[in-house]
Amino acid sequence: MARIIVVTSGKGGVGKTTTSAAIAMGLAKKGHKTAVIDFDVGLRNLDLIMGCERRVVYDFVNVINGEASLNQALIRDKNCNQLYILPASQTRDKDALNQEGVGKILDELKKDFKYIVCDSPAGIEKGAHLAMYFADDAFVVTNPEVSSVRDSDRMLGILASKSRRAEQNEEPIKEYLLLSRYSPDRVRLGEMLSVDDVQEILSLHLLGVIPESKSVLNASNSGMPIILDEKSDAGQAYADIVARYLGEDKPHRFIEDKKGFFGKLFGSK
Amino acid sequence: MSTDPHKTPYTPSALEFKSSTFSVPVLVLTSDDLIAVEQQLQDKIGLAPEFFRNSPLIIDLQEINKKGYDIDVAELTEVLRNSGLLPIGIRGGNVQQNEQALDLLIPVYSIHNVGASAETQERKTITPAPEPETDAADNISTTLITQPVRSGQRVYSSGDLIILAQVSAGAEIMAEGNIHVYSTLRGRALAGVQGDTEARIFCSDLQAELISIAGNYKISEDLDETVRKKPVQIYLQNHTLIIKDIV
């Protein structure tokens, strides 16, 4: 049975597209046929992060309008043949999307794919609404700061009340917390909320913590999903997250800083 | 694989049904003496003629039926209309009174559901409360919520409101009766919103943005550090909000 995963946050700039690219690649690498859809119509970014921007012919809106078939628009990833990308249109805006069209495309994808990852735009308006509406699982990406946490909380309220599952009284969307750009050093200095602080406010199942890392920016710029950089801590964090999502039992990492034995002994907290 | 059977073709719709909540005066009759009723009604209206002019009204017959009196709904309606009031519903009537009301095109409300039209869209997430016992003396319904109330969500109960999960900052919970939150209360909580000064708020961890009982409110900044993050009850005494330990 196919699962639709929405990667969402409410707030912008927290790492939704980075996360979408990483977990889609991670799921595909594990051998599951995966599609990743860019719902950010008008601000197309996913293709850049996935390094396929020079191969975009047709896009999501073309398929909705019947100007291209799904197969024409899907781009096969060059690193993994189990992964396909459906890019957003850059020349249109969110009004080009409609619920019926999106539903049709997702139904068609469900016949063929195991996982469908929907990269939500920021905000709580139409684009974000359609990205989450059909979801089975939600990855809520949050940065350890108060405005991001509040926006995520708002998004969780919308997931619980305005999704298809909520409207049809089905089992609610499974919600997971991904805490990104986490820096234990800054948490210790009191500049950032800790995992516990965020957990207390959101009370959500923590799927993983992604450390703040320079390698993320490098990966984005070179069009390689960060999960392919197995040496980077952020890449490993995403690999853990995918494994946990698929049911593997992996202890959480990157929550404490790497000070080692003495840091742990004498560090505050 | 599964296709969605509930999909409808997209056509722009000409109308939309929405539910909203109104505050409507309820006229509770305690006497079947229509002359006395009319007299006292005039006195009341004289106090605030503008307020009552063309005001919608729900007739509540529960009290007089309890006393075993009877009243002619048609005559009563006549009296009300002559006084400039517009009856839009009746509740607490017996079978015969209800039939009379319907003949006059006045809708009949069940005593339990009056005011329960406060359904907002967000309410879909809410586990509905079981029907209250019919023989219970109070005629209000309790709303029970088991899921967290998230930022931006609003919940309204026409009776008491019991929440077993946290209430986030930016959420708003309102009840005509008491509010119980058996977790952290970070949002706004307003009890006794229809003026019940006896209503109370109970919570196991007070971090609210705002608390209010019957319109008397305190904002987060005014909360004393001795009660913050504590299990407390909040009630009204001489128009002042009192925040106290539960035990």
XYZ file of C-alpha atoms in Angstrom:
516
model
C 0.000 0.000 0.000
C 1.439 3.354 -1.024
C 1.985 5.990 1.643
C 1.792 9.711 0.993
C 4.202 11.701 3.147
C 3.919 15.462 3.435
C 6.954 17.429 4.535
C 5.590 20.574 6.094
C 6.328 23.248 8.683
C 4.267 26.404 8.344
C 7.354 28.570 8.567
C 9.721 29.067 5.636
C 13.422 28.367 5.517
C 13.446 25.560 8.075
C 14.582 22.849 5.668
C 11.464 21.365 4.095
C 12.929 20.968 0.630
C 16.266 19.678 1.954
C 14.320 17.170 4.043
C 12.049 16.149 1.170
C 15.029 15.512 -1.092
C 16.922 13.624 1.598
C 14.148 11.326 2.755
C 12.921 10.643 -0.796
C 16.456 9.639 -1.743
C 16.793 7.642 1.479
C 13.591 5.684 0.855
C 14.554 5.045 -2.766
C 18.052 3.897 -1.742
C 16.390 1.350 0.530
C 14.804 -0.083 -2.592
C 11.342 1.505 -2.346
C 10.055 3.126 -5.500
C 9.564 6.734 -4.493
C 8.244 9.909 -6.107
C 8.878 13.364 -4.733
C 6.582 16.232 -5.726
C 7.373 19.943 -5.481
C 4.184 21.724 -4.371
C 5.890 25.118 -4.280
C 4.435 26.300 -7.576
C 6.038 29.596 -8.564
C 9.071 29.122 -6.316
C 10.452 25.915 -7.765
C 13.434 24.702 -5.737
C 13.304 20.955 -5.360
C 14.773 20.364 -8.824
C 17.858 22.376 -7.807
C 18.372 20.421 -4.603
C 17.913 17.176 -6.544
C 20.249 18.364 -9.290
C 17.772 17.817 -12.113
C 16.978 21.425 -13.018
C 18.434 21.030 -16.493
C 16.174 18.132 -17.325
C 12.797 19.726 -16.574
C 10.491 19.644 -19.592
C 6.987 19.357 -18.185
C 5.858 20.109 -14.643
C 3.133 19.455 -12.059
C 0.807 22.134 -13.477
C 1.152 20.769 -17.008
C -0.010 17.386 -15.741
C -2.929 18.883 -13.801
C -4.029 20.792 -16.898
C -3.715 17.692 -19.063
C -0.966 19.226 -21.200
C 1.401 16.366 -20.421
C 1.120 12.862 -19.056
C 2.508 11.966 -15.665
C 5.187 9.809 -17.267
C 6.338 12.678 -19.434
C 6.683 14.975 -16.446
C 8.352 12.589 -13.993
C 12.135 12.904 -14.020
C 14.165 9.855 -13.085
C 16.928 10.635 -10.636
C 20.443 10.111 -11.976
C 21.763 8.674 -8.708
C 19.001 6.237 -7.969
C 16.705 4.605 -10.470
C 13.995 4.035 -7.886
C 13.485 7.780 -7.423
C 11.393 10.113 -9.561
C 10.877 13.856 -9.278
C 7.781 15.803 -10.287
C 8.908 19.424 -10.469
C 6.760 22.477 -9.796
C 6.026 25.083 -12.400
C 8.080 28.250 -12.037
C 5.884 30.448 -14.228
C 2.576 29.865 -12.459
C 1.280 30.392 -8.939
C -0.525 28.244 -6.379
C -3.919 28.968 -7.935
C -2.917 26.697 -10.798
C -3.378 23.765 -8.389
C -6.758 22.323 -7.491
C -7.845 19.573 -5.187
C -9.344 17.369 -7.843
C -6.273 17.578 -10.077
C -3.878 16.884 -7.224
C -6.022 13.986 -6.026
C -6.008 12.432 -9.488
C -2.236 12.647 -9.836
C -1.677 11.160 -6.377
C -4.084 8.310 -7.131
C -2.197 7.557 -10.316
C 1.154 7.670 -8.522
C -0.152 5.362 -5.793
C -0.601 2.578 -8.349
C 3.073 2.615 -9.168
C 4.999 3.962 -6.207
C 5.545 2.836 -2.630
C 6.188 6.283 -1.191
C 5.077 9.682 -2.449
C 6.819 12.600 -0.763
C 5.055 15.960 -1.019
C 7.324 18.954 -0.490
C 5.002 21.602 0.935
C 5.486 25.324 0.390
C 5.702 27.555 3.447
C 2.572 29.154 4.837
C -0.867 27.707 5.477
C -2.512 28.790 2.239
C -3.622 26.864 -0.802
C -0.297 25.290 -1.793
C 0.430 24.058 1.718
C -3.180 22.941 2.143
C -3.141 20.826 -1.009
C 0.268 19.354 -0.151
C -1.030 18.003 3.160
C -4.653 17.294 2.224
C -4.160 13.737 0.934
C -1.302 12.784 3.258
C -1.047 9.605 5.332
C 2.045 10.706 7.246
C 3.340 14.175 8.052
C 6.972 15.071 8.692
C 6.815 18.353 10.573
C 10.150 20.113 10.161
C 10.887 22.510 13.002
C 13.870 24.648 13.936
C 14.663 25.011 17.627
C 13.287 28.526 17.960
C 9.938 29.825 19.189
C 8.393 31.152 15.974
C 9.127 27.953 14.083
C 7.674 25.889 16.924
C 4.489 27.937 17.029
C 4.038 27.714 13.253
C 4.512 23.958 13.434
C 1.876 23.796 16.143
C -0.505 25.704 13.883
C 0.273 23.302 11.048
C -0.444 20.335 13.328
C -3.851 21.832 14.063
C -4.552 22.070 10.354
C -3.376 18.490 9.760
C -5.742 17.327 12.480
C -8.774 19.192 11.198
C -8.571 20.025 7.485
C -6.996 16.978 5.879
C -8.890 14.390 3.880
C -8.463 11.876 6.691
C -9.949 14.353 9.169
C -12.806 15.305 6.871
C -13.754 11.706 6.227
C -13.302 10.683 9.839
C -10.574 8.208 9.033
C -7.596 7.385 11.202
C -5.721 10.687 11.632
C -2.507 11.540 9.810
C 0.565 10.133 11.596
C 2.637 13.092 12.690
C 6.412 13.013 13.181
C 8.736 15.721 14.427
C 12.013 16.461 12.639
C 14.082 18.988 14.506
C 16.494 20.553 12.041
C 19.445 22.952 12.270
C 20.046 21.795 15.816
C 23.177 22.937 17.568
C 23.856 21.417 21.015
C 26.461 24.113 21.703
C 23.949 26.876 21.264
C 21.333 24.979 23.277
C 23.827 24.818 26.116
C 24.355 28.573 25.873
C 20.620 29.082 26.052
C 20.439 30.487 22.515
C 18.295 27.691 21.190
C 15.407 25.616 22.460
C 16.415 22.114 23.465
C 14.840 18.931 22.140
C 12.977 18.646 25.429
C 11.651 22.206 25.203
C 10.295 21.601 21.724
C 8.890 18.220 22.699
C 7.132 19.773 25.675
C 5.400 22.349 23.508
C 4.516 20.113 20.573
C 4.244 16.715 22.295
C 4.982 14.877 19.104
C 6.845 11.694 18.213
C 10.471 12.673 17.493
C 11.716 11.008 14.328
C 15.121 12.624 14.428
C 17.344 15.592 15.088
C 19.348 17.025 12.177
C 22.392 18.984 13.311
C 23.243 22.382 11.878
C 25.878 21.566 9.274
C 27.851 23.324 6.586
C 27.610 20.257 4.431
C 23.881 20.916 3.901
C 24.568 24.141 2.033
C 27.309 22.521 -0.029
C 25.028 19.632 -0.897
C 22.223 21.998 -1.931
C 24.520 24.046 -4.099
C 25.856 21.006 -5.866
C 22.430 19.438 -6.371
C 23.126 16.315 -4.320
C 20.636 15.406 -1.599
C 22.519 15.593 1.695
C 21.745 11.978 2.552
C 24.202 10.915 -0.190
C 27.004 12.573 1.782
C 27.499 9.680 4.153
C 30.395 11.357 5.915
C 28.395 14.399 7.023
C 26.532 14.344 10.312
C 23.403 15.795 8.660
C 23.504 13.069 6.010
C 23.764 10.416 8.713
C 20.937 12.040 10.644
C 18.650 11.751 7.611
C 19.732 8.131 7.068
C 18.725 7.436 10.688
C 15.409 9.187 10.160
C 14.567 7.099 7.108
C 15.549 3.936 8.976
C 13.381 4.887 11.975
C 10.461 5.719 9.731
C 10.772 2.273 8.164
C 10.603 0.717 11.608
C 14.274 0.200 12.503
C 15.279 0.922 16.060
C 18.049 3.517 15.990
C 19.088 5.476 19.065
C 18.890 9.250 18.690
C 22.151 11.000 17.870
C 23.276 14.608 17.556
C 21.303 15.737 20.607
C 24.383 15.995 22.834
C 27.478 17.773 21.596
C 30.561 15.825 20.660
C 32.610 16.951 23.635
C 33.050 13.337 24.606
C 33.673 11.952 28.021
C 34.790 15.091 29.842
C 32.177 17.266 28.226
C 29.518 14.885 29.429
C 30.980 14.768 32.896
C 31.388 18.463 33.417
C 29.017 20.014 30.921
C 26.066 21.908 32.254
C 22.479 20.619 32.248
C -5.078 0.895 -5.662
C -7.606 2.928 -3.897
C -9.354 5.743 -5.635
C -11.289 8.358 -3.807
C -15.022 7.726 -4.088
C -15.916 10.973 -2.355
C -14.525 13.216 -5.016
C -16.950 15.502 -6.746
C -16.313 17.267 -10.027
C -15.169 20.821 -9.598
C -17.941 23.339 -10.261
C -18.137 26.759 -8.673
C -20.919 26.573 -6.130
C -23.729 29.086 -5.795
C -24.220 28.531 -2.116
C -22.597 27.121 0.933
C -23.943 25.886 4.249
C -22.049 27.132 7.215
C -22.701 26.819 10.877
C -22.183 29.714 13.203
C -22.961 30.525 16.765
C -25.351 33.243 17.832
C -26.175 34.533 21.185
C -29.964 34.724 21.403
C -31.972 35.794 24.439
C -34.038 33.021 25.969
C -37.325 33.933 27.618
C -37.902 31.553 30.499
C -41.561 31.678 31.492
C -42.468 30.944 35.078
C -46.117 31.870 34.962
C -48.996 30.980 32.685
C -50.724 34.279 33.383
C -50.371 35.983 30.007
C -51.521 39.347 31.312
C -48.832 39.343 33.986
C -46.321 38.144 31.390
C -47.198 40.962 29.040
C -47.063 43.543 31.839
C -43.661 42.436 33.094
C -42.350 42.145 29.560
C -43.290 45.766 28.895
C -41.499 46.815 32.071
C -38.321 45.004 31.017
C -38.446 46.358 27.480
C -38.973 49.854 28.884
C -35.534 49.601 30.445
C -33.773 49.104 27.109
C -36.197 49.621 24.235
C -33.471 49.712 21.579
C -32.002 46.439 22.728
C -35.314 44.607 22.525
C -36.668 46.136 19.308
C -37.055 43.311 16.778
C -34.866 41.116 18.932
C -34.947 37.398 18.141
C -36.024 35.277 21.054
C -36.272 31.676 22.130
C -39.212 30.710 24.292
C -38.372 28.343 27.125
C -41.399 26.523 28.540
C -39.529 24.091 30.722
C -40.284 25.861 33.983
C -44.010 26.221 33.528
C -44.324 22.656 32.310
C -42.459 21.518 35.408
C -45.022 23.347 37.485
C -47.783 21.674 35.550
C -49.115 24.893 34.014
C -50.141 25.050 30.410
C -49.929 27.910 28.023
C -51.296 28.625 24.584
C -48.277 29.049 22.324
C -50.241 30.987 19.723
C -51.463 33.527 22.268
C -48.018 33.801 23.807
C -46.459 34.394 20.396
C -49.039 37.091 19.756
C -48.090 38.833 23.009
C -44.387 38.648 22.196
C -44.830 39.966 18.669
C -46.985 42.827 19.912
C -44.128 43.732 22.238
C -41.776 43.969 19.282
C -39.997 40.649 19.875
C -39.463 38.010 17.193
C -39.703 34.464 18.564
C -37.439 32.186 16.516
C -37.685 29.028 18.507
C -39.185 27.144 21.375
C -37.710 24.654 23.765
C -38.804 22.669 26.744
C -42.356 22.420 25.446
C -44.620 19.375 25.551
C -45.835 17.579 22.433
C -48.897 19.751 22.037
C -46.980 22.996 22.547
C -44.344 21.893 20.058
C -46.995 21.124 17.461
C -48.565 24.510 18.040
C -45.183 26.152 17.568
C -44.530 24.310 14.329
C -47.955 25.400 13.035
C -46.752 28.958 13.618
C -43.506 28.137 11.744
C -41.491 28.421 14.948
C -38.740 25.802 15.110
C -38.586 23.454 18.070
C -35.231 23.022 19.787
C -34.349 20.206 22.071
C -33.333 21.426 25.469
C -29.956 19.678 25.242
C -28.932 20.979 21.888
C -29.764 24.628 22.170
C -26.535 26.472 21.681
C -24.758 23.327 20.602
C -24.679 24.681 17.074
C -21.343 26.133 18.047
C -19.661 23.685 15.693
C -16.672 25.256 14.078
C -14.695 23.538 11.377
C -12.009 22.629 13.854
C -14.583 20.755 15.884
C -14.269 17.851 13.506
C -11.177 16.758 15.365
C -13.042 16.557 18.570
C -14.351 13.461 20.174
C -17.974 14.220 20.877
C -19.251 14.007 24.380
C -21.722 11.309 25.278
C -25.324 12.469 25.466
C -26.016 13.809 28.910
C -28.445 11.927 31.113
C -31.940 13.073 30.360
C -32.966 13.165 33.972
C -30.020 15.371 34.904
C -31.125 18.623 36.434
C -28.792 20.725 34.319
C -29.742 21.225 30.736
C -26.282 21.745 29.284
C -23.989 19.466 27.342
C -20.379 18.794 28.183
C -17.719 18.678 25.494
C -14.827 16.269 25.923
C -11.641 16.670 23.900
C -8.897 14.073 23.881
C -6.568 15.545 21.232
C -4.233 18.516 21.735
C -5.824 21.853 20.886
C -3.230 23.396 18.571
C -2.317 26.983 17.859
C -5.035 28.629 15.768
C -7.768 26.185 16.754
C -10.887 27.320 18.601
C -13.183 25.200 20.677
C -16.552 26.259 22.025
C -18.741 24.362 24.430
C -22.259 25.351 25.328
C -21.751 23.619 28.633
C -18.608 22.493 30.385
C -15.419 21.834 28.473
C -13.045 19.053 29.480
C -9.717 18.745 27.702
C -7.426 15.807 28.370
C -4.521 17.112 26.277
C -2.510 20.280 26.108
C -3.839 23.597 24.846
C -1.154 25.329 22.769
C -0.260 28.993 22.706
C -2.448 30.679 20.117
C -5.370 28.314 20.695
C -8.650 29.546 22.170
C -10.997 27.496 24.306
C -14.368 28.845 25.365
C -17.199 27.452 27.434
C -20.470 28.738 28.770
C -19.733 26.648 31.833
C -16.511 25.457 33.469
C -13.246 24.605 31.756
C -11.015 21.712 32.838
C -7.617 21.185 31.248
C -5.812 18.101 32.513
C -2.532 19.134 30.941
C -0.656 22.321 30.159
C -2.802 25.341 29.370
C -0.834 27.739 27.191
C -3.560 29.310 25.049
C -6.530 31.459 25.968
C -9.240 30.042 28.176
C -12.576 31.791 28.586
C -15.147 30.278 30.916
C -18.670 31.535 31.553
C -18.695 33.328 28.204
C -22.447 33.891 28.433
C -22.067 35.626 31.756
C -22.007 32.773 34.253
C -19.977 34.256 37.098
C -19.985 30.922 38.931
C -17.940 29.267 36.176
C -14.409 28.154 37.010
C -11.261 27.186 35.159
C -9.192 24.242 36.348
C -5.865 23.274 34.865
C -2.917 21.145 35.894
C -0.273 23.526 34.532
C -1.103 27.209 34.152
C 0.865 28.984 31.440
C -2.108 30.651 29.769
C -1.926 33.678 27.509
C -5.239 34.844 28.884
C -7.807 33.579 31.342
C -11.310 34.957 31.631
C -14.443 34.226 33.595
C -17.643 35.968 32.564
C -15.637 38.706 30.885
C -13.242 39.365 33.787
C -9.831 38.580 32.413
C -6.148 38.452 33.221
C -3.358 38.348 30.678
C -0.225 36.273 30.987
C 1.819 39.238 32.157
C -0.479 39.705 35.153
C -0.106 36.129 36.336
C 1.781 35.852 39.562
C 4.928 33.718 39.490
C 3.589 31.761 42.462
C 0.797 30.306 40.351
C 2.536 29.985 36.996
C 3.213 26.396 35.924
C 1.146 25.131 38.873
C -2.064 23.158 39.068
C -4.669 25.786 39.886
C -8.311 26.696 39.875
C -9.548 30.101 38.847
C -12.818 31.602 39.989
C -14.531 34.920 40.399
C -15.013 36.662 43.714
C -16.385 40.214 43.845
C -15.521 40.728 40.182
C -11.914 39.733 40.821
C -10.256 36.648 39.403
C -8.856 34.477 42.152
C -6.161 31.974 41.224
C -5.594 29.297 43.825
C -4.071 25.889 44.280
C -6.537 23.149 43.580
C -5.749 21.389 46.833
